[in-house]
XYZ file of C-alpha atoms in Angstrom:
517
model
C 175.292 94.107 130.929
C 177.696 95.528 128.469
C 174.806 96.979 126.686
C 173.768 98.683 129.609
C 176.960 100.214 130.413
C 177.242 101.131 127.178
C 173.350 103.088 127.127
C 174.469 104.934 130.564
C 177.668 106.335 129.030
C 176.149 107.518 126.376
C 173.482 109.238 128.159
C 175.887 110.553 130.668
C 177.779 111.919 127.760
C 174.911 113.203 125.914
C 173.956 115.221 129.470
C 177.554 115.781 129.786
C 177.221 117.769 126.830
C 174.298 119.746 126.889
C 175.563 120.732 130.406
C 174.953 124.719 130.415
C 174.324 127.405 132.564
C 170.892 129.125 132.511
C 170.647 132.721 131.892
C 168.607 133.035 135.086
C 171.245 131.364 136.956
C 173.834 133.643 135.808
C 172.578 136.893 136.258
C 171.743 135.712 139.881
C 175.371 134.861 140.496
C 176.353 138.166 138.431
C 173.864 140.005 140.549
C 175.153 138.565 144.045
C 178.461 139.313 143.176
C 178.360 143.144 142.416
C 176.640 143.439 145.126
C 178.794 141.082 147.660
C 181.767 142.618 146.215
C 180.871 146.645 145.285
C 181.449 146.263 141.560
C 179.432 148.852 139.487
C 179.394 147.250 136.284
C 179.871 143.573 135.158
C 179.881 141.930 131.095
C 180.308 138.215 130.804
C 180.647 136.187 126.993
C 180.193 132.358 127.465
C 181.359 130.438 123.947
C 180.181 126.985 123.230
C 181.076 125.259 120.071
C 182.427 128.043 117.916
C 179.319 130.372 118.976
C 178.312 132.492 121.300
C 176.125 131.750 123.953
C 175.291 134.804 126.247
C 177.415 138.079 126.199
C 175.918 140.907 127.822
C 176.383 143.422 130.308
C 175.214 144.124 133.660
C 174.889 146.973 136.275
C 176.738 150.350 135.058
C 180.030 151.458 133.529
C 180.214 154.589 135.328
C 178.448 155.050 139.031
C 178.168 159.376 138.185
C 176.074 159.030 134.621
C 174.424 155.496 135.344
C 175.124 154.508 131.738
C 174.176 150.910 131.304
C 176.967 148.110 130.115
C 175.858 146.124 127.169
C 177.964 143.466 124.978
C 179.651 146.177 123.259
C 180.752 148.237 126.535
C 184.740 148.647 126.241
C 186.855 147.489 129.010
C 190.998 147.630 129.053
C 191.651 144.175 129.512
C 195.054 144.852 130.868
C 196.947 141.596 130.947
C 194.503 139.589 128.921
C 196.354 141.803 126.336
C 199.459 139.428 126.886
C 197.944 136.455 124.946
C 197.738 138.675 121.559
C 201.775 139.681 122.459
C 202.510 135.954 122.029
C 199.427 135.443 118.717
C 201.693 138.747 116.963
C 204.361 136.365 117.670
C 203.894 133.003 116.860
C 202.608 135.136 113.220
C 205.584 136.261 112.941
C 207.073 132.641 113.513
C 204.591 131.047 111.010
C 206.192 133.538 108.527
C 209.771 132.862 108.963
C 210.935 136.127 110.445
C 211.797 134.794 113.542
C 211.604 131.951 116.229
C 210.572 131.280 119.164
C 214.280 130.500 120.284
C 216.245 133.335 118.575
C 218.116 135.851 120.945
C 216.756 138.802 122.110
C 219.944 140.617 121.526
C 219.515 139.512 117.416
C 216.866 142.257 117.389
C 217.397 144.509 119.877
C 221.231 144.988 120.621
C 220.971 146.985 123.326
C 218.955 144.563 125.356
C 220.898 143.796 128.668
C 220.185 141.915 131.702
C 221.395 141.460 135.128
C 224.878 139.249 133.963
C 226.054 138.608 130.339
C 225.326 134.589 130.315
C 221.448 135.882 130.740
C 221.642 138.477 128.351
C 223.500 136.216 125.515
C 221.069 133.486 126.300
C 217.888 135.315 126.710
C 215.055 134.271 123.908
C 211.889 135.754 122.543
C 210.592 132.589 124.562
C 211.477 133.785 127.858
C 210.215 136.704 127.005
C 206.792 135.058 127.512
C 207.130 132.763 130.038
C 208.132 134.799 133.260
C 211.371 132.402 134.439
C 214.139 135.428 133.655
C 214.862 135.414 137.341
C 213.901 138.594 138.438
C 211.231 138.854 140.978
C 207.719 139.285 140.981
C 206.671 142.552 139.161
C 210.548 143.678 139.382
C 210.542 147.519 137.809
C 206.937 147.725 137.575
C 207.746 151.204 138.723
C 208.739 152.095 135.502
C 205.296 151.976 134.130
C 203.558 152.070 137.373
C 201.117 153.856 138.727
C 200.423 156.162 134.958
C 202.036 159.600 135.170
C 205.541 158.804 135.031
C 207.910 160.020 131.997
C 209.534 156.581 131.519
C 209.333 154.795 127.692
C 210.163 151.345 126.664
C 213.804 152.620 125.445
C 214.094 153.266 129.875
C 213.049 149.694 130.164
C 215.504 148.099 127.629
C 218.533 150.221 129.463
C 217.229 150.041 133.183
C 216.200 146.491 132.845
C 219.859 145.857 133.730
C 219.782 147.041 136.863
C 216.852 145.057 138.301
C 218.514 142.271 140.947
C 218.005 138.804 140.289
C 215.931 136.425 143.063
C 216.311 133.186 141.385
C 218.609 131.639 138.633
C 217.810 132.131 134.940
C 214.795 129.563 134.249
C 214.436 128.229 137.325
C 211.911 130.008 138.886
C 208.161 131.396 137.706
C 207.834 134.965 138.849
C 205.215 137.292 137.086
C 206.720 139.968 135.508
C 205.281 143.135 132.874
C 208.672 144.521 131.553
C 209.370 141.864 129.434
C 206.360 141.893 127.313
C 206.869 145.377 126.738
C 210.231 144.925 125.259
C 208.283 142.221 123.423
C 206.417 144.639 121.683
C 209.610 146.212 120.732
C 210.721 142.857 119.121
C 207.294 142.866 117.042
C 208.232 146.336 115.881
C 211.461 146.002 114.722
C 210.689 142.896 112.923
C 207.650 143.235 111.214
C 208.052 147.286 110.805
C 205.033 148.745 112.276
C 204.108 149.546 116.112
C 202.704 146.708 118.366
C 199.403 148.492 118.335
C 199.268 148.472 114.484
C 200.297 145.223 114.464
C 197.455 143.819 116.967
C 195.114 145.841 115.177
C 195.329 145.274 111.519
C 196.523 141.785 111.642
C 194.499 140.705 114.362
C 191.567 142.580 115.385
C 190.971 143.441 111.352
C 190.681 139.724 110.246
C 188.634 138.957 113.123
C 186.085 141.920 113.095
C 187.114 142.827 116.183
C 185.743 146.105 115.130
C 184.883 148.332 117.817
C 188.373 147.098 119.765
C 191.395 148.785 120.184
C 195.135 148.054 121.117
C 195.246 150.947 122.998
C 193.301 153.577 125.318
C 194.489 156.272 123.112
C 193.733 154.660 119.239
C 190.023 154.551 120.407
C 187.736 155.747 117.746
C 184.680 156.025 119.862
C 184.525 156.360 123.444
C 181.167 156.703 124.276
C 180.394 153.129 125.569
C 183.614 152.529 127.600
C 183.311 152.301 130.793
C 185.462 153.995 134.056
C 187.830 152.405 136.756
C 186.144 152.480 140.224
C 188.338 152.092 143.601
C 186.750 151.708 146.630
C 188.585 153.882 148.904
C 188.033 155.185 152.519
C 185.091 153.323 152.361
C 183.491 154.716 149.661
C 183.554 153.731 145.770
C 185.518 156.281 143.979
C 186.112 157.000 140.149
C 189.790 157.406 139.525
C 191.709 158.531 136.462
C 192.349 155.736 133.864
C 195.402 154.279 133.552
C 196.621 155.831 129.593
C 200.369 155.235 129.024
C 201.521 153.783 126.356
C 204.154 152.750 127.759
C 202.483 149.504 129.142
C 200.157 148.660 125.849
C 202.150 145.395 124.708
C 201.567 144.077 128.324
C 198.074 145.357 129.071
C 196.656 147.676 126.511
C 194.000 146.546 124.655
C 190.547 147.971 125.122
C 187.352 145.444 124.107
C 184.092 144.171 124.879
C 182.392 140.998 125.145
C 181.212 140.908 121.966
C 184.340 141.500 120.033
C 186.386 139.490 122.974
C 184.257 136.435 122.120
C 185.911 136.550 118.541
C 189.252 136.457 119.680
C 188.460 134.068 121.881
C 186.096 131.581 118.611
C 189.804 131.782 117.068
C 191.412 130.211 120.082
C 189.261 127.537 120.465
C 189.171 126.627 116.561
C 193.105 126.156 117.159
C 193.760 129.878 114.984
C 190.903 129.552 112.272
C 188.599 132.217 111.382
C 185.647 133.201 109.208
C 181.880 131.424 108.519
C 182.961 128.540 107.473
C 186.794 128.602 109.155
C 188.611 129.278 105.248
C 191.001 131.826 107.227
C 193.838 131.029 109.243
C 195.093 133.688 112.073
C 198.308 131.575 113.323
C 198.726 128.131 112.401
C 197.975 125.053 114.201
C 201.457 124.501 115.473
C 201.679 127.703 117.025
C 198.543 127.362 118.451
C 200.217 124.464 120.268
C 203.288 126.446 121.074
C 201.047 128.911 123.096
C 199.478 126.469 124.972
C 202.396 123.848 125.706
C 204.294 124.092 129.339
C 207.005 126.664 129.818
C 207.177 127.258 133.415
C 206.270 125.338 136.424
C 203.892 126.759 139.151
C 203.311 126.242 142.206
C 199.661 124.621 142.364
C 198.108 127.267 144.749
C 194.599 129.278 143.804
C 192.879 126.474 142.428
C 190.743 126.290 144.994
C 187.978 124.053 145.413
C 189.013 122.350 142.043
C 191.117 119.411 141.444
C 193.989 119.978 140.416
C 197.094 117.888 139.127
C 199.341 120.680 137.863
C 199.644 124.471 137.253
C 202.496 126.099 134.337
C 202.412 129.042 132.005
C 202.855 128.819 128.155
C 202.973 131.672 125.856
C 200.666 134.299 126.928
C 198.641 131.958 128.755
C 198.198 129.962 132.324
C 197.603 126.121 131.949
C 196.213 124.282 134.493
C 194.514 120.637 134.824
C 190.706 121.412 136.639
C 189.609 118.529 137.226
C 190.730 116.509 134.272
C 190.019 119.581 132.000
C 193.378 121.491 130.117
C 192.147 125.098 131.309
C 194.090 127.788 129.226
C 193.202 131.442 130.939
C 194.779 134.309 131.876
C 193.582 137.321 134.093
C 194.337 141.450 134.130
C 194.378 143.907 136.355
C 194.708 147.934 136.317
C 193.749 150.781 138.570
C 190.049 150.065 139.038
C 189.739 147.321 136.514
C 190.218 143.380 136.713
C 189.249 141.022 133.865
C 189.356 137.429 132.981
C 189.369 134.787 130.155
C 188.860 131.465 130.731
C 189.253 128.404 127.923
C 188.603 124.590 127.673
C 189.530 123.262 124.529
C 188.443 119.670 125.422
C 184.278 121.157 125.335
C 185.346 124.192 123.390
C 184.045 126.184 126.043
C 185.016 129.880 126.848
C 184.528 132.334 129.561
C 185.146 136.247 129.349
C 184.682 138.095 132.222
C 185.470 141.949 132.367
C 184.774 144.112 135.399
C 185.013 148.100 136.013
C 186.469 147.695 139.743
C 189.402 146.044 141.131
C 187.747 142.602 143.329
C 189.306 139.301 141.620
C 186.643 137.154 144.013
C 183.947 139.052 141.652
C 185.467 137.491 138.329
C 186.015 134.465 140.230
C 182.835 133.498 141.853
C 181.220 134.410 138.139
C 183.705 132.479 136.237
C 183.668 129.240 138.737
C 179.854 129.126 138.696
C 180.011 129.147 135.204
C 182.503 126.131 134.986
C 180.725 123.978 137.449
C 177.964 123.901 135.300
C 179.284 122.951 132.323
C 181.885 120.549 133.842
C 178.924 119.049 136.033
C 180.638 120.197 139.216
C 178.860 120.878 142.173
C 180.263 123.598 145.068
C 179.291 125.450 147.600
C 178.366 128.994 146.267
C 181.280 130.709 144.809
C 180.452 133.789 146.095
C 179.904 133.275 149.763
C 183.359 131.111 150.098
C 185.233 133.577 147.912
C 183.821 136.633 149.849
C 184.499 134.809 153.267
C 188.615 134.376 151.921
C 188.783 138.419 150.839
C 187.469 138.989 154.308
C 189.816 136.948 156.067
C 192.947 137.910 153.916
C 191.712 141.580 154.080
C 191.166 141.454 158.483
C 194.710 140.124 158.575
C 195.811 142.921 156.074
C 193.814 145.393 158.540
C 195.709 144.632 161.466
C 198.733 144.893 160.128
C 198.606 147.999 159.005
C 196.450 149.061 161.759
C 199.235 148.385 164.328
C 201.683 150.354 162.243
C 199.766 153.445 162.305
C 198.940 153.294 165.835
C 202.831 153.127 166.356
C 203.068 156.329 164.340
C 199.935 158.048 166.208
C 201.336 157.563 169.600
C 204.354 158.911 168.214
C 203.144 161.864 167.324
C 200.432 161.947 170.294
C 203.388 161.734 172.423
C 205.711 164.163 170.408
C 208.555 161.272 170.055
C 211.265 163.868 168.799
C 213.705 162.814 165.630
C 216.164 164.917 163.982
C 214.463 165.784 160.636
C 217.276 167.353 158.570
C 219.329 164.208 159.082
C 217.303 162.958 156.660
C 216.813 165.366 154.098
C 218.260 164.860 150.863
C 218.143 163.830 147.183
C 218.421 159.832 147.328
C 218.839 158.036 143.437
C 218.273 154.892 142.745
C 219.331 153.330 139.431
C 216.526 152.504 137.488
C 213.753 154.564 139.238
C 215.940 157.642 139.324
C 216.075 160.366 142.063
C 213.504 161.280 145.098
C 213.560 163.996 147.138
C 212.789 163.712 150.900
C 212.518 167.346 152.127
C 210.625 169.084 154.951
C 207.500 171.118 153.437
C 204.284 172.233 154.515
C 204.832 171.102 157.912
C 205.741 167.382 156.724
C 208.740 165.479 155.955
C 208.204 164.872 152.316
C 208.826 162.191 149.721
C 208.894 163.191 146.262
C 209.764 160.824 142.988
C 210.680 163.102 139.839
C 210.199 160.345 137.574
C 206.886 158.950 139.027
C 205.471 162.658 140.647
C 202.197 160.717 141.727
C 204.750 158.881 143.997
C 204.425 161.751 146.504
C 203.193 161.668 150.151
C 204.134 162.435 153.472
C 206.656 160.352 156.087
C 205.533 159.589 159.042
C 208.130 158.066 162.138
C 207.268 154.694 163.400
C 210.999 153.328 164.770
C 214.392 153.867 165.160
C 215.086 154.978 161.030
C 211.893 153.932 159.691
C 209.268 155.897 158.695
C 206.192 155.120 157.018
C 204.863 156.898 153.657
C 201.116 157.481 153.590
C 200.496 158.491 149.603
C 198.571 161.567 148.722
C 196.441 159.293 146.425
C 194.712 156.938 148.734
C 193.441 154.749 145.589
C 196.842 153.723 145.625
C 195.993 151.378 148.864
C 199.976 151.280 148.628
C 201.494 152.879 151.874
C 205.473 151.596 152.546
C 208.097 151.260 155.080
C 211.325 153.589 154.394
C 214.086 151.870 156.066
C 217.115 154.661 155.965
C 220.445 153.359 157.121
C 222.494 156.102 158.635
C 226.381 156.910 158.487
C 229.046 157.458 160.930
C 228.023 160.950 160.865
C 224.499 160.305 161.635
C 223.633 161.456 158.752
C 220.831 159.414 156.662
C 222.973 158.154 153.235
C 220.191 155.425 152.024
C 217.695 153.804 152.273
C 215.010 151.092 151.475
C 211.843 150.383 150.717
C 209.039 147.487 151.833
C 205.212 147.642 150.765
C 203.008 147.717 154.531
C 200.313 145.156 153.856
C 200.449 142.011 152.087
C 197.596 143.007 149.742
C 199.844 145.801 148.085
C 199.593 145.070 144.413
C 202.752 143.502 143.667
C 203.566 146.171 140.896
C 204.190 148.705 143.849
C 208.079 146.575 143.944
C 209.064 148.826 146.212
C 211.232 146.254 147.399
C 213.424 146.392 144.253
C 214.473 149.949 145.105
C 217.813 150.890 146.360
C 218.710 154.626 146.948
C 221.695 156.094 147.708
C 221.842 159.689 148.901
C 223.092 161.993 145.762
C 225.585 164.223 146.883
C 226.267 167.523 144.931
């Protein structure tokens, strides 16, 4: 009997471990997808045991010339970036320079936060590990959407200003701004820019050689594809997203087939090279990364298993179904990405996309899983597709009522007193916009954001509603004004419309007073 429990383990394990995907079965799923979800151009890398499986592209990188994505097609990664922050990091911590635990303020005096127990306390680890207390995306403002004049030395002074929502620690809340100033603390330490840095001692070693920390350090552009937005109904090319501003956060531009490098490294715990002679970070490190900083709530782990949810350094740890998975995801105007690891199999998962659906990464990524965790699900891409429709109907009449408010005002002439609310407002990190009457329109303006800019619209009592000259945006707002014993507008408030506003629209973090000359 023992001997044949014994012979079925071992074949289990033996199938267990030969477990893969078949190349047929994944471009079906990649296929279905793009098409379920209107994404022009897909690449996917799958890593098994230090080599590469599949990477390889699919559909096109840009819907006007057609041109086809392949392995080496570059994609901004955006927030997959934030995993290389922490690897500059914990290199920097291997060589003594700093640690994990020193004080922000030890390398960047300046640095303030909301009360001075936060600021004194505040380490390069929280940094990293989004529990600083500040709210989901707080200031994202600052560096979005791109043509705004702010820089990282705006972020280390404004960064003050930004309210708290939770205690110091206490609370996970996704934020950008702090891996920007990040980059600042690579910089001053190690004496070159964050994008030198990521380059030269990361992307060098590994041969990452067509990669780039940045839009702008590209030496070759000519297989990189374009963000695509569907708006009104219709997929739309929009301008990329090239600030520097936000590189140390989300900058990087790669492909499959240099990701899959990167991603070798991880999964052989920092070693490099044919035969693994090189070490990127060490081994410790490697463990700093991936150990538990911050709780989460365990919510989008849908249909899997799961037993907890936290965030390391750079990373998002989470138990699927008795599996550590280590991933992280990114998201810009027109372009979401995602990179999945399991260390137990030494399995990894790149998925990079040139339009803004997470289902699409999702129902790729999950299919992939299943097979080599021998999971079975329903297909990924009909439940996925069937929660964006739901989430996005609810979105729909949401909004929908709101502007039906505002048409019947307007179908029905509701009269307000326009000048009342005229004025320059300021608000103390995202500076001064102007609400003025113009081309038949009340106005609003930002200075420091001038993409900000569309037209107000009265729904009830003070609010109006702001419908954004760029309609990728997909980012219309409440402005709540509050008016004086004068009746006179002196402030006002802000409040995203639907729930599916990308949560770096904070508009809710804004607080403007009128300016008065």
């Amino acid at each position: 009997m023992k001997k044949l429990l014994f012979t079925a383990l071992t074949l289990f394990s033996t199938v267990f471990s030969i477990a893969q995907i078949s190349e047929t079965k994944l471009d079906d799923v990649v296929s279905r997808a793009m098409k379920t979800f209107n994404v022009p151009g897909i690449a996917v890398a799958i890593i098994k045991d230090g080599k590469v499986v599949i990477s390889k592209g699919y559909g096109v990188s840009n819907i006007n010339t057609q041109q086809k994505v392949d392995g080496n097609t570059l994609f901004g990664i955006a927030s997959n970036s934030k995993a290389f922050t922490s690897a500059a990091l914990g290199m920097l911590v291997d060589e003594k320079k700093i640690s994990w635990d020193d004080k922000v303020t030890k390398y960047i005096p300046e640095f303030k936060m909301y009360n001075d127990y936060v600021t004194n306390e505040f380490t390069i680890r929280d940094l990293l590990t989004h529990r600083s207390g500040l709210g989901l995306g707080a200031g994202d403002l600052m560096i979005w959407p791109d043509g705004h004049n702010f820089t990282p030395k705006d972020i280390i002074k404004n960064i003050q200003y930004l309210k708290p929502v939770s205690s110091f620690r206490s609370q996970y809340d996704y934020d950008n701004l702090l891996y920007v100033i990040a980059g600042e603390v690579i910089e001053r330490v190690s004496g070159i820019s964050w994008c030198e840095f990521i380059e030269t001692r990361i992307m060098k070693p590994l041969q990452m050689n067509n990669s780039a920390a940045s839009w702008n350090r590209l030496k070759d552009t000519t297989n990189t594809i374009v963000p695509h937005v569907p708006t009104n109904g219709k997929l739309e090319i929009i301008k990329r997203y090239t600030n520097p501003i936000f590189d140390a956060a989300a900058g990087i531009y790669t492909s499959t087939n240099d990701m899959s490098k990167w991603v070798i490294a991880q999964l052989n715990k920092g070693k490099y090279g044919e035969t693994n002679q090189f070490q990127l970070f060490s081994e410790k490190v490697q463990k700093d990364m991936w150990t538990p900083q911050t709780i989460l709530p365990i919510t989008g782990m849908k249909p899997y298993n799961c037993n907890f949810k936290t965030y390391g350094l750079g990373w998002q740890l989470a138990d699927v179904s008795g599996h550590l998975q280590v991933s992280h995801t990114g998201g810009l105007d027109g372009i979401v990405t995602q990179t999945i690891l399991f260390p137990d199999i030494k399995l990894g998962i790149i998925v990079l996309t040139n339009q803004q659906s997470g289902a699409a990464f999702n129902s790729i990524s999950n299919t992939i899983k299943d097979s080599y965790l021998g999971l079975t699900f329903p297909d990924h891409v009909e439940t996925l597709s069937a929660e964006r429709k739901q989430k996005e109907e609810n979105a729909d009449k949401i909004t929908d009522e709101v502007w039906a408010t505002v048409d019947k005002n307007i179908v029905t002439r509701t009269k307000i007193d326009i000048d009342k609310y005229a004025g320059v407002y300021k608000d103390k990190w995202f500076g001064d916009v102007i609400i003025n009457f113009r081309k038949g329109a009340l106005r609003f303006t930002s200075v420091r954001s001038p993409r900000l800019t569309g037209s107000l619209f009265f729904y009830k009592d003070n609010t109006f509603a702001v419908k954004w000259d760029n309609r990728s945006f997909h980012a219309d707002a409440f402005v709540f004004f509050e008016i004086d014993s004068n009746g006179n507008a002196n402030h006002f408030k802000m409040k995203a419309i639907s729930p599916l506003t990308d949560f770096s629209y904070d508009f809710q973090d804004l607080d403007f007073t009128k300016f008065e000359q």
